[in-house]
Amino acid sequence: MATSTIAFDTLRFVRRLRDAGVEEKQAEAFSEALREVQDSQLKELATKGDIAALKSEMRELEYRLTIKLGGLMIAGFGVLAAIIKMH
């Protein structure tokens, strides 16, 4: 999975906290903590490429399941025909 980025203006965030009365060291700590949370959450996001790969895998799985189901149906009809011929 590829990593994405989201723009986050830490300086603006710190200034806004300072303007609201938060001490600069605390504002910087909040900013860093928020950045860490954001970075950890971004690692979990799927990219367009991830989604495209998943769709491709799902199509392949659907195709394989269709083939298997068709084979089972043919086998079932064969067993049914054999049973009917016996009676």
PDB file of N, CA and C in Angstrom, residues 76-87:
ATOM      1  N   GLY A  76     -23.357 -32.026 -11.280  1.00  0.00           N
ATOM      2  CA  GLY A  76     -24.650 -32.317 -10.651  1.00  0.00           C
ATOM      3  C   GLY A  76     -25.675 -32.815 -11.656  1.00  0.00           C
ATOM      4  N   PHE A  77     -25.726 -32.178 -12.823  1.00  0.00           N
ATOM      5  CA  PHE A  77     -26.651 -32.634 -13.867  1.00  0.00           C
ATOM      6  C   PHE A  77     -26.266 -34.026 -14.351  1.00  0.00           C
ATOM      7  N   GLY A  78     -24.971 -34.299 -14.404  1.00  0.00           N
ATOM      8  CA  GLY A  78     -24.524 -35.637 -14.805  1.00  0.00           C
ATOM      9  C   GLY A  78     -24.965 -36.692 -13.808  1.00  0.00           C
ATOM     10  N   VAL A  79     -24.826 -36.401 -12.523  1.00  0.00           N
ATOM     11  CA  VAL A  79     -25.274 -37.336 -11.484  1.00  0.00           C
ATOM     12  C   VAL A  79     -26.781 -37.501 -11.550  1.00  0.00           C
ATOM     13  N   LEU A  80     -27.499 -36.413 -11.716  1.00  0.00           N
ATOM     14  CA  LEU A  80     -28.950 -36.454 -11.820  1.00  0.00           C
ATOM     15  C   LEU A  80     -29.380 -37.301 -13.019  1.00  0.00           C
ATOM     16  N   ALA A  81     -28.727 -37.105 -14.152  1.00  0.00           N
ATOM     17  CA  ALA A  81     -29.059 -37.892 -15.359  1.00  0.00           C
ATOM     18  C   ALA A  81     -28.774 -39.375 -15.116  1.00  0.00           C
ATOM     19  N   ALA A  82     -27.685 -39.693 -14.435  1.00  0.00           N
ATOM     20  CA  ALA A  82     -27.366 -41.095 -14.152  1.00  0.00           C
ATOM     21  C   ALA A  82     -28.411 -41.705 -13.231  1.00  0.00           C
ATOM     22  N   ILE A  83     -28.878 -40.954 -12.239  1.00  0.00           N
ATOM     23  CA  ILE A  83     -29.901 -41.449 -11.330  1.00  0.00           C
ATOM     24  C   ILE A  83     -31.207 -41.687 -12.068  1.00  0.00           C
ATOM     25  N   ILE A  84     -31.556 -40.756 -12.955  1.00  0.00           N
ATOM     26  CA  ILE A  84     -32.808 -40.900 -13.716  1.00  0.00           C
ATOM     27  C   ILE A  84     -32.732 -42.128 -14.614  1.00  0.00           C
ATOM     28  N   LYS A  85     -31.600 -42.392 -15.238  1.00  0.00           N
ATOM     29  CA  LYS A  85     -31.452 -43.559 -16.117  1.00  0.00           C
ATOM     30  C   LYS A  85     -31.565 -44.875 -15.333  1.00  0.00           C
ATOM     31  N   MET A  86     -31.152 -44.864 -14.064  1.00  0.00           N
ATOM     32  CA  MET A  86     -31.208 -46.070 -13.236  1.00  0.00           C
ATOM     33  C   MET A  86     -32.631 -46.458 -12.915  1.00  0.00           C
ATOM     34  N   HIS A  87     -33.513 -45.498 -12.819  1.00  0.00           N
ATOM     35  CA  HIS A  87     -34.894 -45.797 -12.413  1.00  0.00           C
ATOM     36  C   HIS A  87     -35.733 -46.024 -13.580  1.00  0.00           C
TER      37      HIS A  87
END
